[in-house]
Amino acid sequence: MTNGWVDIKNADVILAMGGNPAENHPCGFKWAIEAKKTRNAKLVVVDPRFTRTAAVADVYAQLRPGSDIAFLNGIIRYAIETKRFHEDYVKLFTNAPYIINEKFAFDDGLFSGWDDTSKSYDKSAWAYQPNPTTNSYDVDPTLQHPRCVFQLLKKHVDRYTPEMVERITGTPKETFLNVAKVVTSTGNAERVGTITYALGWTQHSVGVQMIRAAATLQLLLGNVGRPGGGVNALRGHSNIQGCTDMGGTFEILSGYLATPRSELPDLDTYLQKVTPTTLNSQAWASMNYWQNYPKLMVSLLKSIYGKAATKENDFGYSWLPKTDGNYSWMYLFDEMYRGSSNRAGGVEPGPEGLVTAGMNPASIGPNAPKMVAALSKLKWLVVVENYEIETATFWKAPAEYGGAPVAEIQTEVFQLPASGFAEKDGSFTNSARWVQWKWKAVDAPGQSKTDQEIIARIFLAVRDLYQKEGGALPEAVLNVAWNYTNPASPDLGEVLREINGKALEDLFEPPKDPKDLKEPKKLIKAAGQQLDSFGQLRADGSTSCGNWLYTGCYTEAGNNTQRRNNADPSGLGMFHQWTFSWPANRRVMYNRASADAAGKAWDPTRPGIQWNGEKWGGPDVPDIAPDSPPGKFGAFIMLPEGSGRLFAPVLADGPFAEHYESVEAAIQNPLHPKVTSNPASRRFSTKFDKYGTAAEYPIVCTTYRLTEMYHYWTKNTGRLNQLQPGFFIELPEQLAKENGIANGEQVRVISARGEVQGVAMVTKRLGPMVVDGKPLWHIGFPIHWGYTGEEGHLGPLANMLTPSAMDANTWTPEFKTFLVRLEKGRPLKST
Amino acid sequence: MPIQGLEVLQSSASLRGQNTGLRVLAKVSKYIDTSTCIGCKACEVACQEWNDLPVVPTQQVGTYQTLPTLQADFWNLIRFNEQEFEGGLAWLMRKDQCMHCADPGCLAACPAPGAIVQYANGIVDVNAENCIGCGLCETGCPFDVPRFSAKTGKMSKCTLCVDRVDSGLEPACIKACPTGCLHFGTKEDMVELGHARVKQLQANGFANAMLYDPPGVGGTGVVTVLAHGDKPELYGLPKDPRVPLSVTFSKRILKPLGIFAIGATLVGLFTHYVRTGPKKPHDDNPPRTGG
Ligand code: SF4
């Protein structure tokens, strides 16, 4: 989230799209209800299904799964057309005035720079136009230049007329226009709107672009950086934010630092590649915060390798694993199944073993039969879990789940019982970036152990082997700093201290005049002291830090994530003394944009930060150098140009969001039939990777979650099974009627990959839609069941049906839109 | 068990309660805003956990609703109903439970002395020790709430967490509700809260919004905000609930004779038989779609 949960109460309009917060985030959703009650805020829900969120919405619009970009681009067009956008903000804080070089074009579904052989874009075709005389970039502050971002955006979205929106999304024109009107009512200084989204956007082959479209809209409306505004990702698990912060995916280390790649052999080459050059343009300079990359990276290396990391050995950079290919989920499982990997150095054997902790690959991956088949190719599998999950028992998965006969599976499976979240101390980082400590509530049962003990004991055993036997690159393991009081089960408080970072030597303020040797040195931190903020990090090896974003969470004052003071002097729900929020205990990111050119709050009743003539003051922690007068730096300090990007020349699939059909396309793309789906998205080609066509599979299907259940866990919990006793499939009334299916009867859903059977829930909440002039049906079902769990509550894996398709930037699977057909269910075996 | 220290206002089949009048207790009430309820069922689980109710067997039959109706071991049920209106679809969700009527029909209908009591704070509770399991309270309730438990042989229903309330806590359902659509406090405050929300709904286009606090039963200890107040039936609420005539008759005429409890039971049973015929299990729920 750019903002936070509580902050939703400051919004005038809440657009819930690509998510179902009442269902999946009921506790955070209370703040939307609060805004409705106290501000008379309007809750707008745009969703294929009339959800629990829609049940309490003020405005609801139904759209076809996967057509969100068309809807959002339609609103952007409406905002520009009717001048319902925040013009002062746009000129001040966005890249609207930047002029793009002449190579940029968009024709027939493809941006310029497309290379059909590699199926990827050359992004240099989208660059800002350099100005050699100023050594900067050309801008047109009046926004009139035909190649300035604003004019290009206007041209790009011009095709998304209300009629085109209706044709693509199936949302009737009047309904769409009503939504557009309410949402754009915040395109000014007086009002603010927020957008919340979740997996309903991320899990598409155009997932990142859906979020891009939302960000573009919010920048245009001037809603980013302001209390009550923002683009807010509602994270699905209690600590998934913490997981990504700490390097939860293969391409990032903790603090979102790039994972080194094999073509960057030493620290200098790496830092040169990843540290962005400041682009000064417009009226102001950019802080370009990422120019501090060397400080962040060196401090991280010091925290990993401790004393072994020295300037002479590149702080141990060479010991870090380097990626040499794509290690994201679907690639990994594809290689596991095929037994061969495409790597930078050529083809190598696929993975032979897998350790999985806190996840359930057999259930959560798309195309479940392929997941199970891949697992059966492994030599060994370690499952760290508190239940005997599908992954641990994949070898006895029923045949329809892709399971091979047990005799043919050679995989040795180890299940290590792990304690659950309530059985251990630690911290959760929520969607609002609040790192909150929680305390163990009950003892773990039986022989189960905490995750840290399991990891530590594996690490120590492996280190022991390297010590005794040597091996390839033993330094990578032997040099790891492991200085915990109890090495076999580190205390998580100690780990958090380490993540926060400390001074390794006395740290002094940089001298004002480096030549004046007599100038008294001012001590900032003595050696060994905990750091207060990432501003204190150094690139010379004198600081260590496990995640620069978390610096401040555990200072000399103690574990700040345990703070529980709910004082809120501003009344805006910022709660600066409640736990610690990254970065720097800031509650709203990019909050420089909450004030106008002179540094005065756009809306004095909802100030973020304000300039008092000398420095920036609260209520929030300034997201800008505190003593930099307004006009000195751009508001978006994490971008090298300092301006919010209406045009993002960095993504794999284009600088503007464009509507593409899902990989399994229900219709030809009405905008450009020759390029129907996202050209930069990838497919796979094993016998499991089948893709259906609309002719064979005419119904659009989507998957989702229920508030009563948590992922694939709670099917082990009697109380919750009681509330949602089994798998069901939601069908529109008319479709059920056409197929002779009554409510409560068994129904089968079949995709190119597999089939599932369950109870039909016949409902008005999924309506018939007219898309591209023709009637189109959509159905859906929740994901929570599988072949393990409490007796009487087993059910099919939803992912039996989902395709091996993914987003072009994040490689997130397209769980949310695929094609199916429907049949009456087979009679149930009597039990 | 009667709650020690909570004065009783009235008691079934007794001439009067034991209220000394020495301590004046404010009437309490739950507040339910159906227009901000998301149907998450946290209240259902909280109710069961606090009251030590066992897991009840359920089955997916094509609805989000946990059970067709309340049960002896399930006192708090969210009712789901999909309804088309002129302005579009609505998915109505209402928390169903004992309404804690000011004039409780169950209490009036009960022939066993002290089996149903109304405390001075308005809470209506079944006192299992005195309950003879005759089921007559069912006939007195216009909301179809009390249930006979075959396991204990007693009647059972929501107690408004009287044990918690007596210790100054809110009922478990209120505590668990994540959206704040439930509140608990004095009846006066809850009614005020309800009127404010109704006004807001009316201003937002729900002309028929109303606070459901039916006078036919003297008002209830559960006040409910309904966006479609002209049609409480859509939420599973009777439009103008009253205690059945047979019961009011028994209350006014026969109750003074309550010490002859057995006689009253017989009369009551007879009245029940005349009204509804032999006792049936709860199988009369209309089939629903979706939900
Ligand atoms: S806990 Fe609250 S929001 Fe959830 S179902 Fe119960 S009353 Fe509704």
mmCIF file with all atom_site columns, N, CA, C and O in Angstrom, chain B residues 111-151:
data_model
loop_
_atom_site.group_PDB
_atom_site.id
_atom_site.type_symbol
_atom_site.label_atom_id
_atom_site.label_alt_id
_atom_site.label_comp_id
_atom_site.label_asym_id
_atom_site.label_entity_id
_atom_site.label_seq_id
_atom_site.pdbx_PDB_ins_code
_atom_site.Cartn_x
_atom_site.Cartn_y
_atom_site.Cartn_z
_atom_site.occupancy
_atom_site.B_iso_or_equiv
_atom_site.pdbx_formal_charge
_atom_site.auth_seq_id
_atom_site.auth_comp_id
_atom_site.auth_asym_id
_atom_site.auth_atom_id
_atom_site.pdbx_PDB_model_num
ATOM 1   N N  . PRO B 1 111 ? -44.832 -22.557 30.578 1.00 0.00 ? 111 PRO B N  1
ATOM 2   C CA . PRO B 1 111 ? -45.623 -22.939 31.737 1.00 0.00 ? 111 PRO B CA 1
ATOM 3   C C  . PRO B 1 111 ? -44.776 -23.300 32.967 1.00 0.00 ? 111 PRO B C  1
ATOM 4   O O  . PRO B 1 111 ? -45.325 -23.518 34.046 1.00 0.00 ? 111 PRO B O  1
ATOM 5   N N  . ALA B 1 112 ? -43.473 -23.384 32.792 1.00 0.00 ? 112 ALA B N  1
ATOM 6   C CA . ALA B 1 112 ? -42.639 -23.835 33.903 1.00 0.00 ? 112 ALA B CA 1
ATOM 7   C C  . ALA B 1 112 ? -42.130 -22.642 34.692 1.00 0.00 ? 112 ALA B C  1
ATOM 8   O O  . ALA B 1 112 ? -41.444 -21.789 34.137 1.00 0.00 ? 112 ALA B O  1
ATOM 9   N N  . PRO B 1 113 ? -42.401 -22.579 35.925 1.00 0.00 ? 113 PRO B N  1
ATOM 10  C CA . PRO B 1 113 ? -42.028 -21.408 36.712 1.00 0.00 ? 113 PRO B CA 1
ATOM 11  C C  . PRO B 1 113 ? -40.522 -21.172 36.666 1.00 0.00 ? 113 PRO B C  1
ATOM 12  O O  . PRO B 1 113 ? -39.743 -22.093 36.918 1.00 0.00 ? 113 PRO B O  1
ATOM 13  N N  . GLY B 1 114 ? -40.149 -19.972 36.268 1.00 0.00 ? 114 GLY B N  1
ATOM 14  C CA . GLY B 1 114 ? -38.743 -19.574 36.291 1.00 0.00 ? 114 GLY B CA 1
ATOM 15  C C  . GLY B 1 114 ? -37.892 -20.182 35.197 1.00 0.00 ? 114 GLY B C  1
ATOM 16  O O  . GLY B 1 114 ? -36.671 -20.046 35.224 1.00 0.00 ? 114 GLY B O  1
ATOM 17  N N  . ALA B 1 115 ? -38.525 -20.825 34.219 1.00 0.00 ? 115 ALA B N  1
ATOM 18  C CA . ALA B 1 115 ? -37.699 -21.422 33.161 1.00 0.00 ? 115 ALA B CA 1
ATOM 19  C C  . ALA B 1 115 ? -37.217 -20.357 32.183 1.00 0.00 ? 115 ALA B C  1
ATOM 20  O O  . ALA B 1 115 ? -36.133 -20.457 31.629 1.00 0.00 ? 115 ALA B O  1
ATOM 21  N N  . ILE B 1 116 ? -38.039 -19.358 31.970 1.00 0.00 ? 116 ILE B N  1
ATOM 22  C CA . ILE B 1 116 ? -37.590 -18.236 31.152 1.00 0.00 ? 116 ILE B CA 1
ATOM 23  C C  . ILE B 1 116 ? -37.685 -16.988 32.016 1.00 0.00 ? 116 ILE B C  1
ATOM 24  O O  . ILE B 1 116 ? -38.718 -16.740 32.656 1.00 0.00 ? 116 ILE B O  1
ATOM 25  N N  . VAL B 1 117 ? -36.600 -16.263 32.061 1.00 0.00 ? 117 VAL B N  1
ATOM 26  C CA . VAL B 1 117 ? -36.600 -15.051 32.879 1.00 0.00 ? 117 VAL B CA 1
ATOM 27  C C  . VAL B 1 117 ? -36.218 -13.860 32.025 1.00 0.00 ? 117 VAL B C  1
ATOM 28  O O  . VAL B 1 117 ? -35.529 -13.995 31.001 1.00 0.00 ? 117 VAL B O  1
ATOM 29  N N  . GLN B 1 118 ? -36.697 -12.716 32.447 1.00 0.00 ? 118 GLN B N  1
ATOM 30  C CA . GLN B 1 118 ? -36.235 -11.472 31.838 1.00 0.00 ? 118 GLN B CA 1
ATOM 31  C C  . GLN B 1 118 ? -35.563 -10.674 32.941 1.00 0.00 ? 118 GLN B C  1
ATOM 32  O O  . GLN B 1 118 ? -36.185 -10.380 33.966 1.00 0.00 ? 118 GLN B O  1
ATOM 33  N N  . TYR B 1 119 ? -34.299 -10.375 32.719 1.00 0.00 ? 119 TYR B N  1
ATOM 34  C CA . TYR B 1 119 ? -33.566 -9.634  33.745 1.00 0.00 ? 119 TYR B CA 1
ATOM 35  C C  . TYR B 1 119 ? -33.918 -8.150  33.671 1.00 0.00 ? 119 TYR B C  1
ATOM 36  O O  . TYR B 1 119 ? -34.477 -7.671  32.678 1.00 0.00 ? 119 TYR B O  1
ATOM 37  N N  . ALA B 1 120 ? -33.519 -7.467  34.711 1.00 0.00 ? 120 ALA B N  1
ATOM 38  C CA . ALA B 1 120 ? -33.842 -6.045  34.790 1.00 0.00 ? 120 ALA B CA 1
ATOM 39  C C  . ALA B 1 120 ? -33.236 -5.252  33.639 1.00 0.00 ? 120 ALA B C  1
ATOM 40  O O  . ALA B 1 120 ? -33.739 -4.202  33.258 1.00 0.00 ? 120 ALA B O  1
ATOM 41  N N  . ASN B 1 121 ? -32.145 -5.764  33.055 1.00 0.00 ? 121 ASN B N  1
ATOM 42  C CA . ASN B 1 121 ? -31.551 -5.057  31.910 1.00 0.00 ? 121 ASN B CA 1
ATOM 43  C C  . ASN B 1 121 ? -32.200 -5.455  30.585 1.00 0.00 ? 121 ASN B C  1
ATOM 44  O O  . ASN B 1 121 ? -31.748 -5.042  29.525 1.00 0.00 ? 121 ASN B O  1
ATOM 45  N N  . GLY B 1 122 ? -33.256 -6.260  30.670 1.00 0.00 ? 122 GLY B N  1
ATOM 46  C CA . GLY B 1 122 ? -34.025 -6.582  29.477 1.00 0.00 ? 122 GLY B CA 1
ATOM 47  C C  . GLY B 1 122 ? -33.651 -7.895  28.817 1.00 0.00 ? 122 GLY B C  1
ATOM 48  O O  . GLY B 1 122 ? -34.349 -8.374  27.928 1.00 0.00 ? 122 GLY B O  1
ATOM 49  N N  . ILE B 1 123 ? -32.565 -8.513  29.236 1.00 0.00 ? 123 ILE B N  1
ATOM 50  C CA . ILE B 1 123 ? -32.130 -9.760  28.608 1.00 0.00 ? 123 ILE B CA 1
ATOM 51  C C  . ILE B 1 123 ? -33.101 -10.885 28.953 1.00 0.00 ? 123 ILE B C  1
ATOM 52  O O  . ILE B 1 123 ? -33.505 -11.039 30.108 1.00 0.00 ? 123 ILE B O  1
ATOM 53  N N  . VAL B 1 124 ? -33.485 -11.662 27.935 1.00 0.00 ? 124 VAL B N  1
ATOM 54  C CA . VAL B 1 124 ? -34.396 -12.787 28.136 1.00 0.00 ? 124 VAL B CA 1
ATOM 55  C C  . VAL B 1 124 ? -33.568 -14.073 28.053 1.00 0.00 ? 124 VAL B C  1
ATOM 56  O O  . VAL B 1 124 ? -32.849 -14.287 27.072 1.00 0.00 ? 124 VAL B O  1
ATOM 57  N N  . ASP B 1 125 ? -33.654 -14.883 29.076 1.00 0.00 ? 125 ASP B N  1
ATOM 58  C CA . ASP B 1 125 ? -32.757 -16.037 29.167 1.00 0.00 ? 125 ASP B CA 1
ATOM 59  C C  . ASP B 1 125 ? -33.536 -17.290 29.537 1.00 0.00 ? 125 ASP B C  1
ATOM 60  O O  . ASP B 1 125 ? -34.531 -17.226 30.266 1.00 0.00 ? 125 ASP B O  1
ATOM 61  N N  . VAL B 1 126 ? -33.060 -18.411 29.019 1.00 0.00 ? 126 VAL B N  1
ATOM 62  C CA . VAL B 1 126 ? -33.646 -19.688 29.416 1.00 0.00 ? 126 VAL B CA 1
ATOM 63  C C  . VAL B 1 126 ? -32.873 -20.201 30.626 1.00 0.00 ? 126 VAL B C  1
ATOM 64  O O  . VAL B 1 126 ? -31.645 -20.239 30.614 1.00 0.00 ? 126 VAL B O  1
ATOM 65  N N  . ASN B 1 127 ? -33.597 -20.585 31.645 1.00 0.00 ? 127 ASN B N  1
ATOM 66  C CA . ASN B 1 127 ? -32.960 -21.117 32.836 1.00 0.00 ? 127 ASN B CA 1
ATOM 67  C C  . ASN B 1 127 ? -33.138 -22.637 32.813 1.00 0.00 ? 127 ASN B C  1
ATOM 68  O O  . ASN B 1 127 ? -34.187 -23.166 33.207 1.00 0.00 ? 127 ASN B O  1
ATOM 69  N N  . ALA B 1 128 ? -32.117 -23.306 32.336 1.00 0.00 ? 128 ALA B N  1
ATOM 70  C CA . ALA B 1 128 ? -32.240 -24.733 32.024 1.00 0.00 ? 128 ALA B CA 1
ATOM 71  C C  . ALA B 1 128 ? -32.699 -25.562 33.221 1.00 0.00 ? 128 ALA B C  1
ATOM 72  O O  . ALA B 1 128 ? -33.410 -26.552 33.061 1.00 0.00 ? 128 ALA B O  1
ATOM 73  N N  . GLU B 1 129 ? -32.289 -25.145 34.388 1.00 0.00 ? 129 GLU B N  1
ATOM 74  C CA . GLU B 1 129 ? -32.669 -25.900 35.592 1.00 0.00 ? 129 GLU B CA 1
ATOM 75  C C  . GLU B 1 129 ? -34.180 -26.064 35.703 1.00 0.00 ? 129 GLU B C  1
ATOM 76  O O  . GLU B 1 129 ? -34.680 -27.089 36.160 1.00 0.00 ? 129 GLU B O  1
ATOM 77  N N  . ASN B 1 130 ? -34.895 -25.019 35.310 1.00 0.00 ? 130 ASN B N  1
ATOM 78  C CA . ASN B 1 130 ? -36.346 -25.053 35.479 1.00 0.00 ? 130 ASN B CA 1
ATOM 79  C C  . ASN B 1 130 ? -37.095 -25.454 34.213 1.00 0.00 ? 130 ASN B C  1
ATOM 80  O O  . ASN B 1 130 ? -38.311 -25.645 34.231 1.00 0.00 ? 130 ASN B O  1
ATOM 81  N N  . CYS B 1 131 ? -36.365 -25.526 33.101 1.00 0.00 ? 131 CYS B N  1
ATOM 82  C CA . CYS B 1 131 ? -37.018 -25.825 31.815 1.00 0.00 ? 131 CYS B CA 1
ATOM 83  C C  . CYS B 1 131 ? -37.475 -27.283 31.805 1.00 0.00 ? 131 CYS B C  1
ATOM 84  O O  . CYS B 1 131 ? -36.723 -28.189 32.176 1.00 0.00 ? 131 CYS B O  1
ATOM 85  N N  . ILE B 1 132 ? -38.732 -27.489 31.397 1.00 0.00 ? 132 ILE B N  1
ATOM 86  C CA . ILE B 1 132 ? -39.240 -28.858 31.365 1.00 0.00 ? 132 ILE B CA 1
ATOM 87  C C  . ILE B 1 132 ? -39.230 -29.409 29.937 1.00 0.00 ? 132 ILE B C  1
ATOM 88  O O  . ILE B 1 132 ? -39.694 -30.507 29.671 1.00 0.00 ? 132 ILE B O  1
ATOM 89  N N  . GLY B 1 133 ? -38.701 -28.606 29.012 1.00 0.00 ? 133 GLY B N  1
ATOM 90  C CA . GLY B 1 133 ? -38.517 -29.091 27.645 1.00 0.00 ? 133 GLY B CA 1
ATOM 91  C C  . GLY B 1 133 ? -39.811 -29.311 26.879 1.00 0.00 ? 133 GLY B C  1
ATOM 92  O O  . GLY B 1 133 ? -39.852 -30.091 25.939 1.00 0.00 ? 133 GLY B O  1
ATOM 93  N N  . CYS B 1 134 ? -40.884 -28.592 27.272 1.00 0.00 ? 134 CYS B N  1
ATOM 94  C CA . CYS B 1 134 ? -42.166 -28.829 26.608 1.00 0.00 ? 134 CYS B CA 1
ATOM 95  C C  . CYS B 1 134 ? -42.239 -28.176 25.239 1.00 0.00 ? 134 CYS B C  1
ATOM 96  O O  . CYS B 1 134 ? -43.077 -28.518 24.417 1.00 0.00 ? 134 CYS B O  1
ATOM 97  N N  . GLY B 1 135 ? -41.387 -27.189 24.991 1.00 0.00 ? 135 GLY B N  1
ATOM 98  C CA . GLY B 1 135 ? -41.361 -26.556 23.672 1.00 0.00 ? 135 GLY B CA 1
ATOM 99  C C  . GLY B 1 135 ? -42.415 -25.496 23.463 1.00 0.00 ? 135 GLY B C  1
ATOM 100 O O  . GLY B 1 135 ? -42.557 -24.963 22.365 1.00 0.00 ? 135 GLY B O  1
ATOM 101 N N  . LEU B 1 136 ? -43.133 -25.143 24.500 1.00 0.00 ? 136 LEU B N  1
ATOM 102 C CA . LEU B 1 136 ? -44.201 -24.158 24.306 1.00 0.00 ? 136 LEU B CA 1
ATOM 103 C C  . LEU B 1 136 ? -43.668 -22.771 23.966 1.00 0.00 ? 136 LEU B C  1
ATOM 104 O O  . LEU B 1 136 ? -44.337 -21.980 23.315 1.00 0.00 ? 136 LEU B O  1
ATOM 105 N N  . CYS B 1 137 ? -42.462 -22.486 24.453 1.00 0.00 ? 137 CYS B N  1
ATOM 106 C CA . CYS B 1 137 ? -41.889 -21.164 24.144 1.00 0.00 ? 137 CYS B CA 1
ATOM 107 C C  . CYS B 1 137 ? -41.833 -20.930 22.643 1.00 0.00 ? 137 CYS B C  1
ATOM 108 O O  . CYS B 1 137 ? -42.005 -19.812 22.166 1.00 0.00 ? 137 CYS B O  1
ATOM 109 N N  . GLU B 1 138 ? -41.600 -22.001 21.865 1.00 0.00 ? 138 GLU B N  1
ATOM 110 C CA . GLU B 1 138 ? -41.561 -21.888 20.410 1.00 0.00 ? 138 GLU B CA 1
ATOM 111 C C  . GLU B 1 138 ? -42.849 -21.264 19.872 1.00 0.00 ? 138 GLU B C  1
ATOM 112 O O  . GLU B 1 138 ? -42.824 -20.461 18.950 1.00 0.00 ? 138 GLU B O  1
ATOM 113 N N  . THR B 1 139 ? -43.945 -21.664 20.464 1.00 0.00 ? 139 THR B N  1
ATOM 114 C CA . THR B 1 139 ? -45.223 -21.164 19.951 1.00 0.00 ? 139 THR B CA 1
ATOM 115 C C  . THR B 1 139 ? -45.420 -19.704 20.296 1.00 0.00 ? 139 THR B C  1
ATOM 116 O O  . THR B 1 139 ? -46.164 -19.000 19.632 1.00 0.00 ? 139 THR B O  1
ATOM 117 N N  . GLY B 1 140 ? -44.749 -19.241 21.336 1.00 0.00 ? 140 GLY B N  1
ATOM 118 C CA . GLY B 1 140 ? -44.935 -17.851 21.734 1.00 0.00 ? 140 GLY B CA 1
ATOM 119 C C  . GLY B 1 140 ? -44.036 -16.897 20.976 1.00 0.00 ? 140 GLY B C  1
ATOM 120 O O  . GLY B 1 140 ? -44.279 -15.694 20.956 1.00 0.00 ? 140 GLY B O  1
ATOM 121 N N  . CYS B 1 141 ? -43.001 -17.430 20.341 1.00 0.00 ? 141 CYS B N  1
ATOM 122 C CA . CYS B 1 141 ? -42.001 -16.543 19.722 1.00 0.00 ? 141 CYS B CA 1
ATOM 123 C C  . CYS B 1 141 ? -42.391 -16.187 18.294 1.00 0.00 ? 141 CYS B C  1
ATOM 124 O O  . CYS B 1 141 ? -42.486 -17.065 17.432 1.00 0.00 ? 141 CYS B O  1
ATOM 125 N N  . PRO B 1 142 ? -42.592 -14.921 18.007 1.00 0.00 ? 142 PRO B N  1
ATOM 126 C CA . PRO B 1 142 ? -42.936 -14.540 16.635 1.00 0.00 ? 142 PRO B CA 1
ATOM 127 C C  . PRO B 1 142 ? -41.722 -14.547 15.706 1.00 0.00 ? 142 PRO B C  1
ATOM 128 O O  . PRO B 1 142 ? -41.863 -14.321 14.510 1.00 0.00 ? 142 PRO B O  1
ATOM 129 N N  . PHE B 1 143 ? -40.534 -14.777 16.248 1.00 0.00 ? 143 PHE B N  1
ATOM 130 C CA . PHE B 1 143 ? -39.316 -14.747 15.422 1.00 0.00 ? 143 PHE B CA 1
ATOM 131 C C  . PHE B 1 143 ? -38.747 -16.149 15.195 1.00 0.00 ? 143 PHE B C  1
ATOM 132 O O  . PHE B 1 143 ? -37.671 -16.286 14.611 1.00 0.00 ? 143 PHE B O  1
ATOM 133 N N  . ASP B 1 144 ? -39.425 -17.167 15.686 1.00 0.00 ? 144 ASP B N  1
ATOM 134 C CA . ASP B 1 144 ? -38.982 -18.544 15.457 1.00 0.00 ? 144 ASP B CA 1
ATOM 135 C C  . ASP B 1 144 ? -37.572 -18.774 15.998 1.00 0.00 ? 144 ASP B C  1
ATOM 136 O O  . ASP B 1 144 ? -36.699 -19.245 15.283 1.00 0.00 ? 144 ASP B O  1
ATOM 137 N N  . VAL B 1 145 ? -37.372 -18.436 17.254 1.00 0.00 ? 145 VAL B N  1
ATOM 138 C CA . VAL B 1 145 ? -36.018 -18.515 17.806 1.00 0.00 ? 145 VAL B CA 1
ATOM 139 C C  . VAL B 1 145 ? -35.748 -19.715 18.722 1.00 0.00 ? 145 VAL B C  1
ATOM 140 O O  . VAL B 1 145 ? -34.797 -20.462 18.473 1.00 0.00 ? 145 VAL B O  1
ATOM 141 N N  . PRO B 1 146 ? -36.537 -19.947 19.766 1.00 0.00 ? 146 PRO B N  1
ATOM 142 C CA . PRO B 1 146 ? -36.121 -21.003 20.700 1.00 0.00 ? 146 PRO B CA 1
ATOM 143 C C  . PRO B 1 146 ? -36.136 -22.374 20.024 1.00 0.00 ? 146 PRO B C  1
ATOM 144 O O  . PRO B 1 146 ? -36.959 -22.640 19.152 1.00 0.00 ? 146 PRO B O  1
ATOM 145 N N  . ARG B 1 147 ? -35.178 -23.222 20.416 1.00 0.00 ? 147 ARG B N  1
ATOM 146 C CA . ARG B 1 147 ? -35.071 -24.549 19.825 1.00 0.00 ? 147 ARG B CA 1
ATOM 147 C C  . ARG B 1 147 ? -34.959 -25.597 20.929 1.00 0.00 ? 147 ARG B C  1
ATOM 148 O O  . ARG B 1 147 ? -34.278 -25.382 21.934 1.00 0.00 ? 147 ARG B O  1
ATOM 149 N N  . PHE B 1 148 ? -35.595 -26.719 20.698 1.00 0.00 ? 148 PHE B N  1
ATOM 150 C CA . PHE B 1 148 ? -35.525 -27.835 21.627 1.00 0.00 ? 148 PHE B CA 1
ATOM 151 C C  . PHE B 1 148 ? -34.260 -28.625 21.356 1.00 0.00 ? 148 PHE B C  1
ATOM 152 O O  . PHE B 1 148 ? -33.981 -28.993 20.217 1.00 0.00 ? 148 PHE B O  1
ATOM 153 N N  . SER B 1 149 ? -33.496 -28.877 22.388 1.00 0.00 ? 149 SER B N  1
ATOM 154 C CA . SER B 1 149 ? -32.290 -29.681 22.216 1.00 0.00 ? 149 SER B CA 1
ATOM 155 C C  . SER B 1 149 ? -32.560 -31.096 22.672 1.00 0.00 ? 149 SER B C  1
ATOM 156 O O  . SER B 1 149 ? -32.816 -31.348 23.851 1.00 0.00 ? 149 SER B O  1
ATOM 157 N N  . ALA B 1 150 ? -32.507 -32.023 21.706 1.00 0.00 ? 150 ALA B N  1
ATOM 158 C CA . ALA B 1 150 ? -32.771 -33.419 22.038 1.00 0.00 ? 150 ALA B CA 1
ATOM 159 C C  . ALA B 1 150 ? -31.708 -33.934 23.002 1.00 0.00 ? 150 ALA B C  1
ATOM 160 O O  . ALA B 1 150 ? -31.953 -34.818 23.808 1.00 0.00 ? 150 ALA B O  1
ATOM 161 N N  . LYS B 1 151 ? -30.519 -33.342 22.901 1.00 0.00 ? 151 LYS B N  1
ATOM 162 C CA . LYS B 1 151 ? -29.397 -33.799 23.711 1.00 0.00 ? 151 LYS B CA 1
ATOM 163 C C  . LYS B 1 151 ? -29.624 -33.515 25.196 1.00 0.00 ? 151 LYS B C  1
ATOM 164 O O  . LYS B 1 151 ? -29.406 -34.361 26.055 1.00 0.00 ? 151 LYS B O  1
#
